[in-house]
Tab-separated table of C-alpha atoms in Angstrom:
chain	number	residue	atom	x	y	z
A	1	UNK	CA	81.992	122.195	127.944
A	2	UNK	CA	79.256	120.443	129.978
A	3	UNK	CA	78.684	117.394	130.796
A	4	UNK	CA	75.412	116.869	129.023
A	5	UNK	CA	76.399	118.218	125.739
A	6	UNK	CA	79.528	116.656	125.656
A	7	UNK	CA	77.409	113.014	125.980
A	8	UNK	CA	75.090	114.875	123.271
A	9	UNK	CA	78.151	115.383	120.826
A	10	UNK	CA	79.493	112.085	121.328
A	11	UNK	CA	76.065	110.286	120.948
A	12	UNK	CA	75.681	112.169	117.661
A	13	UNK	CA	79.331	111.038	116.463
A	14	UNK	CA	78.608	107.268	117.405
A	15	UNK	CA	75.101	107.094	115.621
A	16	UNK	CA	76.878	108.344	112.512
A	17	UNK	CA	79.463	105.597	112.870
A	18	UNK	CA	77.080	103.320	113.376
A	19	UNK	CA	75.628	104.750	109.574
A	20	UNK	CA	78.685	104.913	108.481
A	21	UNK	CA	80.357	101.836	109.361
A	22	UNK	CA	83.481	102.997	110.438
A	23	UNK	CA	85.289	105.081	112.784
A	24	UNK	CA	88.537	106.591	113.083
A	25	UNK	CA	90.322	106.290	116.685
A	26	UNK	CA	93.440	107.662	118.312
A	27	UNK	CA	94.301	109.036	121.796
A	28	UNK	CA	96.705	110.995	123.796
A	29	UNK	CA	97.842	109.901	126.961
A	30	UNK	CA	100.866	110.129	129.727
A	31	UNK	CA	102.607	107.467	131.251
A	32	UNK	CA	105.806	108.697	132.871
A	33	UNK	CA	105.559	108.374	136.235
A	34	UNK	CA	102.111	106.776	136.460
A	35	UNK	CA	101.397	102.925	137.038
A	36	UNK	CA	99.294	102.986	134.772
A	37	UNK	CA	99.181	105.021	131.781
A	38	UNK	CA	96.759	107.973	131.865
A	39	UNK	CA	93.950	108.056	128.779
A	40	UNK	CA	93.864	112.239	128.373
A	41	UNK	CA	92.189	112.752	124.872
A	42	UNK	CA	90.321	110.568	122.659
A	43	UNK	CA	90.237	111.448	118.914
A	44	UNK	CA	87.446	110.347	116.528
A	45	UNK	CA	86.424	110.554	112.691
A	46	UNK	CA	83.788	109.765	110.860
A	47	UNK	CA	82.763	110.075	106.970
A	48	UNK	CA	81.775	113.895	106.950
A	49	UNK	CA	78.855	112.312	104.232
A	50	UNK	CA	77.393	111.268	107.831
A	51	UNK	CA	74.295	113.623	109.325
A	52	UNK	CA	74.527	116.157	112.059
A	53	UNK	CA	78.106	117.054	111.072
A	54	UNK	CA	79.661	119.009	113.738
A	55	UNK	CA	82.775	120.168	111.812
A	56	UNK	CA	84.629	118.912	108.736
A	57	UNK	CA	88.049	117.723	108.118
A	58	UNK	CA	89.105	116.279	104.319
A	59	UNK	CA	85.971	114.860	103.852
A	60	UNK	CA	85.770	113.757	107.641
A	61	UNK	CA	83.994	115.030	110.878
A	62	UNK	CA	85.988	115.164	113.370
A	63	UNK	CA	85.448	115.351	117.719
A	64	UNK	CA	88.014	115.279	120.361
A	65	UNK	CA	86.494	114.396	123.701
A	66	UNK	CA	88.041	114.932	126.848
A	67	UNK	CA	87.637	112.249	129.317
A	68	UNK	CA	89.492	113.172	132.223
A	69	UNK	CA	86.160	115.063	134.039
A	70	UNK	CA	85.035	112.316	136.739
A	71	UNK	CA	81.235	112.600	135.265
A	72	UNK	CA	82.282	112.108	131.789
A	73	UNK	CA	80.429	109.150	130.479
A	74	UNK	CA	82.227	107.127	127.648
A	75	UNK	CA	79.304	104.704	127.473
A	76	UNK	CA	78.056	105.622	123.697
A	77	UNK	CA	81.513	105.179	122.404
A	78	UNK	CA	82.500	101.748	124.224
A	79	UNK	CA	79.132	100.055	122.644
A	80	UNK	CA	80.229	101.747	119.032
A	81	UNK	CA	83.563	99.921	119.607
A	82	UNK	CA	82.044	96.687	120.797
A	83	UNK	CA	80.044	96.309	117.770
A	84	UNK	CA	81.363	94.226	115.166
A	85	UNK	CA	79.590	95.671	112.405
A	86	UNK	CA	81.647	99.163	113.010
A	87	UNK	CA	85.337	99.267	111.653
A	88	UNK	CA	87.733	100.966	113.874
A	89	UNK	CA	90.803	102.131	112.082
A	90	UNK	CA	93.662	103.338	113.737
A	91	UNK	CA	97.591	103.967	113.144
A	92	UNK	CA	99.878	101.665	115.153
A	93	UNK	CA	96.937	101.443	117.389
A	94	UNK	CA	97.617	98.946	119.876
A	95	UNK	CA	98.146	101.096	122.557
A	96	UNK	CA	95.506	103.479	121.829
A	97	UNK	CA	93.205	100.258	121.815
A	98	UNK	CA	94.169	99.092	126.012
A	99	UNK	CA	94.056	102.293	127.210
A	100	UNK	CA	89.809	102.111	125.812
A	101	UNK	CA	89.128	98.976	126.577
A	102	UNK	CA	90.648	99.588	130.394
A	103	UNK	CA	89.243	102.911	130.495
A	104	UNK	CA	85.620	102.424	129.201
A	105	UNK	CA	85.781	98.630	130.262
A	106	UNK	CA	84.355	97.421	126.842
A	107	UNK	CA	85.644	94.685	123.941
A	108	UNK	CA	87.281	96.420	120.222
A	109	UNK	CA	85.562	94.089	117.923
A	110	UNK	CA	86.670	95.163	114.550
A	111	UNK	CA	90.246	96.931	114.749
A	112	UNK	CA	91.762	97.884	110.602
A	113	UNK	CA	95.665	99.366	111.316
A	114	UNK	CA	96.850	101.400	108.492
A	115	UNK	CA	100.306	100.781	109.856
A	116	UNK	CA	99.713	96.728	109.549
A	117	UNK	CA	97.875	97.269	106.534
A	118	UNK	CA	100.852	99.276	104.819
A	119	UNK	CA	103.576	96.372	105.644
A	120	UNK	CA	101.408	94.446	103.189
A	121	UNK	CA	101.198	96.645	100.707
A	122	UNK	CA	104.822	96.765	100.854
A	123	UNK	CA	105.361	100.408	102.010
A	124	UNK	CA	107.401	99.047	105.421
A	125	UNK	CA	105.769	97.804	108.088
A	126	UNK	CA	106.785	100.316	110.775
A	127	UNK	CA	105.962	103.663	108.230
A	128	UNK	CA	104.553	106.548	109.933
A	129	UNK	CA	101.505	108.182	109.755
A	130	UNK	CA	102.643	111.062	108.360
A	131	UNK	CA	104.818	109.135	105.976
A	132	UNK	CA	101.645	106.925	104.856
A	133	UNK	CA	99.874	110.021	104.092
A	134	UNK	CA	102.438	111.662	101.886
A	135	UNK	CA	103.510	108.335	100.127
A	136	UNK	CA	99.769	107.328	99.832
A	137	UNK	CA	97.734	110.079	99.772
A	138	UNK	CA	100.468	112.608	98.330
A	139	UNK	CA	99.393	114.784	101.231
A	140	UNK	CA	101.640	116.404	103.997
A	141	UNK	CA	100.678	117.622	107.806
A	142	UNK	CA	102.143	120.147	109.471
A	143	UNK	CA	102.772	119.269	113.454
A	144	UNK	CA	103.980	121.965	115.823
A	145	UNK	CA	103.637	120.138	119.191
A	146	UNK	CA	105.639	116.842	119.083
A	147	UNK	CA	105.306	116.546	122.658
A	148	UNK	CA	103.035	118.029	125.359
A	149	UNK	CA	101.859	117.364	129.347
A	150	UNK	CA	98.134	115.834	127.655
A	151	UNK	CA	97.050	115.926	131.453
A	152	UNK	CA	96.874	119.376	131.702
A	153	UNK	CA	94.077	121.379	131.765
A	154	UNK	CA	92.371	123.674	129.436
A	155	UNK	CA	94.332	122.686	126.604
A	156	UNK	CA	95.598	125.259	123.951
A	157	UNK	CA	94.357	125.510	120.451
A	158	UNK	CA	97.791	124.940	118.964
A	159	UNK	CA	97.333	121.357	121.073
A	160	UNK	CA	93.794	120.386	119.940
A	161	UNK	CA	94.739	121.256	116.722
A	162	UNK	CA	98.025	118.980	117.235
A	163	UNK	CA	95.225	116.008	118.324
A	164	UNK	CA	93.080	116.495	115.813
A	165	UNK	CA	95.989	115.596	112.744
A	166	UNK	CA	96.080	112.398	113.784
A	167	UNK	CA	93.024	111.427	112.646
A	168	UNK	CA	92.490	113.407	109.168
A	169	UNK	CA	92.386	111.238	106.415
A	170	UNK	CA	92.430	108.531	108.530
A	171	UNK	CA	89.825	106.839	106.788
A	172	UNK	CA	91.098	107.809	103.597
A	173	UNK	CA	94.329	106.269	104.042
A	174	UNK	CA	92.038	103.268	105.270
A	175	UNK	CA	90.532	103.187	102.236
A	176	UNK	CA	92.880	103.438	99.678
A	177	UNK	CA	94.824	101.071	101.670
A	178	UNK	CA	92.282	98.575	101.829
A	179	UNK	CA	91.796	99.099	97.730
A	180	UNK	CA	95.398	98.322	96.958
A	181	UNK	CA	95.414	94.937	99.227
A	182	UNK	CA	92.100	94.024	97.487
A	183	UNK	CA	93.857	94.262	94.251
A	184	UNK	CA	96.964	92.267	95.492
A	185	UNK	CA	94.819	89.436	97.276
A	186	UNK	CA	95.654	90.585	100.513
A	187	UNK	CA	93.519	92.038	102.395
A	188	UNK	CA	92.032	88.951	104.358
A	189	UNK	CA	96.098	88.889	105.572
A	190	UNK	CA	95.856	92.377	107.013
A	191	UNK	CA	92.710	91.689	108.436
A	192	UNK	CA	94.026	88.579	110.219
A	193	UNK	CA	97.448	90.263	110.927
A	194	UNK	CA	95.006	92.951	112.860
A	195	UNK	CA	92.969	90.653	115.000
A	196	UNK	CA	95.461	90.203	117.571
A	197	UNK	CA	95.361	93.867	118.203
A	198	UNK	CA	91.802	94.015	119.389
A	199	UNK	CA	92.842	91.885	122.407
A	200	UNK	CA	95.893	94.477	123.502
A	201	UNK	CA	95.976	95.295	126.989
A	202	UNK	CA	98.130	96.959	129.427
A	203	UNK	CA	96.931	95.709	132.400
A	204	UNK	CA	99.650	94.145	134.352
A	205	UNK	CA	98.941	90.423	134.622
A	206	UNK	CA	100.597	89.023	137.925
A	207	UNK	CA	100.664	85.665	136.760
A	208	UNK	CA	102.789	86.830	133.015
A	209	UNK	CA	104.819	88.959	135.718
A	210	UNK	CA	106.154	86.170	137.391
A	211	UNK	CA	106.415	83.958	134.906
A	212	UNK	CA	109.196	86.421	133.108
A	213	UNK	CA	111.233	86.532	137.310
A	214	UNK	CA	114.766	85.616	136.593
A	215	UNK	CA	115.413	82.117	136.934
A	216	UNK	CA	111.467	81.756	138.655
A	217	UNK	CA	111.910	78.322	137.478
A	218	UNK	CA	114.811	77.539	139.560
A	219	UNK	CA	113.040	78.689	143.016
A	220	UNK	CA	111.526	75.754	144.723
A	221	UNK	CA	108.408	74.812	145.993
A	222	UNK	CA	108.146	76.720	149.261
A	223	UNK	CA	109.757	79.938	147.512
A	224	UNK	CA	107.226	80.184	144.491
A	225	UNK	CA	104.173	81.186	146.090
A	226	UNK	CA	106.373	83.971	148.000
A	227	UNK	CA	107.695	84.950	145.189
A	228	UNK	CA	104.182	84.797	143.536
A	229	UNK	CA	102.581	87.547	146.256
A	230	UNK	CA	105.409	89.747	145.963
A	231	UNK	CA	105.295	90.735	142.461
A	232	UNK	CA	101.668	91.571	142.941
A	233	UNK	CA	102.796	94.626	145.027
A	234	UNK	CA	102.875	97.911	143.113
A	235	UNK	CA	106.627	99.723	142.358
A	236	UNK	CA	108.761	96.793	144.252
A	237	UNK	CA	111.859	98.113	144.549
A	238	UNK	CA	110.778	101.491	143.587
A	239	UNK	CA	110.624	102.865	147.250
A	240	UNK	CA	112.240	102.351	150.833
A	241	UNK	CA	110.456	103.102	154.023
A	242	UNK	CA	108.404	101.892	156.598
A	243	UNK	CA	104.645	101.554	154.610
A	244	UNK	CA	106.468	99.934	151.874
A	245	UNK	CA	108.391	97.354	154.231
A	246	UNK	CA	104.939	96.133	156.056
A	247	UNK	CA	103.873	95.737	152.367
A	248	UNK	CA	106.722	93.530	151.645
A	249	UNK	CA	106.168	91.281	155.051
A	250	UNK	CA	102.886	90.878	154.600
A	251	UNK	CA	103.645	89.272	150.915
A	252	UNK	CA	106.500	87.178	152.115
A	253	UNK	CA	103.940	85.707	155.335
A	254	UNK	CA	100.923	85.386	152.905
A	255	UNK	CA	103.468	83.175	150.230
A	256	UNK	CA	104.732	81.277	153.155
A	257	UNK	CA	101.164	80.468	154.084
A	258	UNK	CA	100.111	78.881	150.815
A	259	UNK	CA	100.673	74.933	149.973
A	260	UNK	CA	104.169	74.410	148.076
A	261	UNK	CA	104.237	75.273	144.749
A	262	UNK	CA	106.582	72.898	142.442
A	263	UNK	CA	108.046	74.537	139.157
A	264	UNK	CA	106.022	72.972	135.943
A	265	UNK	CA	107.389	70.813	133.541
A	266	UNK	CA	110.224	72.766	131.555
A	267	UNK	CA	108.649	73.778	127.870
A	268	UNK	CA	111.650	76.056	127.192
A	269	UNK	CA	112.480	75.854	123.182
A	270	UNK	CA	115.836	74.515	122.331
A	271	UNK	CA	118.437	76.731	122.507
A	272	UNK	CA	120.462	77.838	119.631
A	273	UNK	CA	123.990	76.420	119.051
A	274	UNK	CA	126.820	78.653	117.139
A	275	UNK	CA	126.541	75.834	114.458
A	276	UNK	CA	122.641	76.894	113.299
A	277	UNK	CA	123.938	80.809	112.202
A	278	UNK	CA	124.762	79.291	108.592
A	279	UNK	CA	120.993	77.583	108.251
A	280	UNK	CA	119.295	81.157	109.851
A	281	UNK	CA	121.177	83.092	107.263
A	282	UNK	CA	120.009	80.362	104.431
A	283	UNK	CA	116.466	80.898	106.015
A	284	UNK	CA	116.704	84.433	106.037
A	285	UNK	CA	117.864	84.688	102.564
A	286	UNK	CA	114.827	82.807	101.330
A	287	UNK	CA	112.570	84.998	103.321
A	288	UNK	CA	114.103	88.049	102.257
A	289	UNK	CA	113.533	86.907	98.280
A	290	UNK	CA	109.776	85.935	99.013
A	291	UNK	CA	109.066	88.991	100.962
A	292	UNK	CA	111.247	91.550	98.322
A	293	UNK	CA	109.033	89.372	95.292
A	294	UNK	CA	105.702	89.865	97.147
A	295	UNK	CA	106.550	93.587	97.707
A	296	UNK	CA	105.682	92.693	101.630
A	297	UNK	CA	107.439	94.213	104.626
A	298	UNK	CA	110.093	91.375	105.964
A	299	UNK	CA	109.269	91.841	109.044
A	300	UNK	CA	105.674	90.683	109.047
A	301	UNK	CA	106.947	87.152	108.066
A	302	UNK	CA	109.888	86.470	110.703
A	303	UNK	CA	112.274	87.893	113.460
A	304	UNK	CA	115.539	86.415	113.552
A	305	UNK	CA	114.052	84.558	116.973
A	306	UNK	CA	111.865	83.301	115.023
A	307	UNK	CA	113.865	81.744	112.164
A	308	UNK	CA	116.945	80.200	115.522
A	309	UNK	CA	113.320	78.662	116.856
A	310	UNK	CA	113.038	77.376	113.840
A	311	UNK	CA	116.570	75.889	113.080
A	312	UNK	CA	116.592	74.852	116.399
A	313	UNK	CA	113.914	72.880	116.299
A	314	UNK	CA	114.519	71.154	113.526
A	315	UNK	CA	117.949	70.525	114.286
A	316	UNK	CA	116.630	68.968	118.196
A	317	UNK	CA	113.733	66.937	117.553
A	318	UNK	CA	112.382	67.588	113.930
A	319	UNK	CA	109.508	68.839	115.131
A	320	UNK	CA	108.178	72.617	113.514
A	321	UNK	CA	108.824	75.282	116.046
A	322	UNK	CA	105.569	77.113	117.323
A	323	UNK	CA	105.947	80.469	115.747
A	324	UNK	CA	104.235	82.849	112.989
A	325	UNK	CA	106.347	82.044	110.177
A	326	UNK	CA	104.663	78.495	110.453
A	327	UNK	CA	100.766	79.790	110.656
A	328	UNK	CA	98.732	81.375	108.705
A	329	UNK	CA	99.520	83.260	105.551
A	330	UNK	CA	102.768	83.124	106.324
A	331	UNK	CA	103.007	79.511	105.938
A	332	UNK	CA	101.221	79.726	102.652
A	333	UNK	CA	103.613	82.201	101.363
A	334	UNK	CA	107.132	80.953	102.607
A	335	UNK	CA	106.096	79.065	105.504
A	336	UNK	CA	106.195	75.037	104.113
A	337	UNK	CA	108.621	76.402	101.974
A	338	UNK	CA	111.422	77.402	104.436
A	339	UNK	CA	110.503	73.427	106.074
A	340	UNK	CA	111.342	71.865	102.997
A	341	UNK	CA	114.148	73.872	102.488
A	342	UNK	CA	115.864	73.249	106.123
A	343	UNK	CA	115.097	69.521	105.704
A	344	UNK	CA	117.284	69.191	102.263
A	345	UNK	CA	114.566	68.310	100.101
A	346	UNK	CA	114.733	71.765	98.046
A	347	UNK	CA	117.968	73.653	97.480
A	348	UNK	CA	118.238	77.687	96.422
A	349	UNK	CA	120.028	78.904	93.602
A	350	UNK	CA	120.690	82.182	91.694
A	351	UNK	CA	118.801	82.664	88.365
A	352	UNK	CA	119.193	85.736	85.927
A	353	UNK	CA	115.938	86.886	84.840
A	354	UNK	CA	114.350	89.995	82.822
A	355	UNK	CA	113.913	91.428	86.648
A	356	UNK	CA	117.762	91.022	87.389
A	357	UNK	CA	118.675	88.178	89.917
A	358	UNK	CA	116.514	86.413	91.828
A	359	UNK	CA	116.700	83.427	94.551
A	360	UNK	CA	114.728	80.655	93.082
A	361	UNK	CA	113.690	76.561	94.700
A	362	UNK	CA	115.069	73.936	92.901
A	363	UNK	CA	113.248	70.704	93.226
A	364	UNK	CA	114.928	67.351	92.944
């Protein structure tokens, strides 16, 4: 297809988002081998109610662009997903969302994940697409093509039509979605449980890098900032040879040129001790009754990491651990609870009920 009517198609698609509101996003992409992961197809939807339909899926128009041709211009699409007004709804998104934002060099302002979305509605909160759609939706896609080389080029129908599953009834399982957290009273908790993912990025941050080195805060001063400049060389370790060796010289004399670099001030958490397993399997059990009675996914309100931090803490200093199940909604729901519980001023106990057994907090 040309260049100019492929930026005429994909104009047409974001001015009926823009009408619409909304717009359904997923990609296709290939990362073995690469340094950075290669963007190969981009798959939107739109509300088929919107004008100049191209073609129609379930009630959705549909357009898979290609953006691999060097003169393909993306610019229409990064200011659709820039705007804030415009809804983009994905399925476990997050990597779909850094490979546009790297690739088209714009901000995702307004990101809805069904797959987030379905943890609070209590339908697990890793469930897949296809899942959603027949547990939701009561509605069942057939995929031939589980995995394919996206790269190459022309792509076969059985592929595009592969591409193009992922996003019908995307917006439909959006929106029923969206109508059962309404009725629950939680879908400002999805909404902030999705912000986070308009920020995701795979760009490789040498700073974060170095920060994770093995025992980087044991090296002293004068081995930091080498240590520093080497990690900012691409596939360290990856290759031997004579291009790769001048690389690795010139890092080590630029690091041995900077000023000393002393390690900061440990923040390391406390670690955990054999003797807090009995209080993370109290704090567990609580969490498990709160999320089963909320009919939420467990694991949006803790990680076991989260719940040693937590114990740990506590049991060190007294002070609350920084982590999610302290924040938020989360600390509404079981949060101050689990605090209260850890510093002996609740208890749990067993109670029969019409529902069958459940954990309940006895006050004193």
């Amino acid at each position: 297809m040309s260049a100019p009517l492929e930026r005429e198609r994909l104009q047409a698609l974001a001015d009926g988002a823009r009408d619409a509101g909304r717009l359904a996003l997923d990609t296709e992409f290939m990362g073995e081998g690469r340094y950075r992961t290669l963007l190969c197809l981009i798959q939107l939807a739109i509300p088929a109610s919107s004008p100049e339909r191209e073609s129609e899926d379930a009630g959705e128009r549909i357009l898979v662009v290609d953006p691999l041709p060097e003169d393909f211009d993306g610019s229409a699409l990064a200011e659709v997903l820039a705007d804030p007004a415009i809804q983009i709804v994905v399925h476990a998104g997050r990597q779909d969302i850094a490979l546009v934002r790297r690739r088209f060099d714009t901000e995702v302002r307004n990101v809805f994940d069904t797959q987030v979305a379905a943890g609070f509605a209590g339908l697990g909160a890793q469930s897949s697409y296809d899942s959603l759609l027949a547990e939701v939706l009561g509605l069942r896609v057939a995929k031939t093509a589980s995995f394919t080389r996206w790269n190459a080029r022309p792509l076969s129908p059985e592929q595009l039509a592969y591409a193009r599953e992922d996003v019908v009834h995307l917006l439909e399982l959006a929106s029923e979605l969206e109508r059962r957290l309404d009725e629950l009273g939680r879908l400002q908790w999805a909404r902030e449980e999705c912000e986070p993912l308009a920020l995701s990025s795979d760009e490789r941050d040498p700073e974060t890098i170095f920060a994770r080195l093995p025992r980087s805060a044991t090296l002293n001063a004068s081995a930091r900032p080498i240590a520093r400049e080497l990690v900012k060389i691409r596939g360290v370790g990856s290759v031997s040879g004579g291009r790769r060796a001048e690389d690795l010289l010139d890092a080590v004399r630029r690091g041995r040129e900077q000023p000393p670099d002393p390690p900061p001030p440990s923040t390391r958490a406390p670690i955990p001790k054999p003797d807090d397993a009995p209080l993370v399997a109290l704090a567990e059990a609580l969490l498990r009754a709160r999320a089963r009675e909320a009919g939420l996914a467990y694991e949006l309100l803790a990680a076991r990491a989260d719940l040693q931090a937590i114990v740990a803490a506590a049991r060190v200093s007294g002070d609350e651990a920084d982590v999610r199940t302290l924040k938020g909604w989360r600390r509404e729901l079981v949060g101050a609870e689990l605090l209260e519980l850890l510093e002996g001023r609740v208890s749990l106990s067993v109670h029969e009920t019409d529902r069958g057994r459940r954990v309940q907090i006895d006050r004193d």
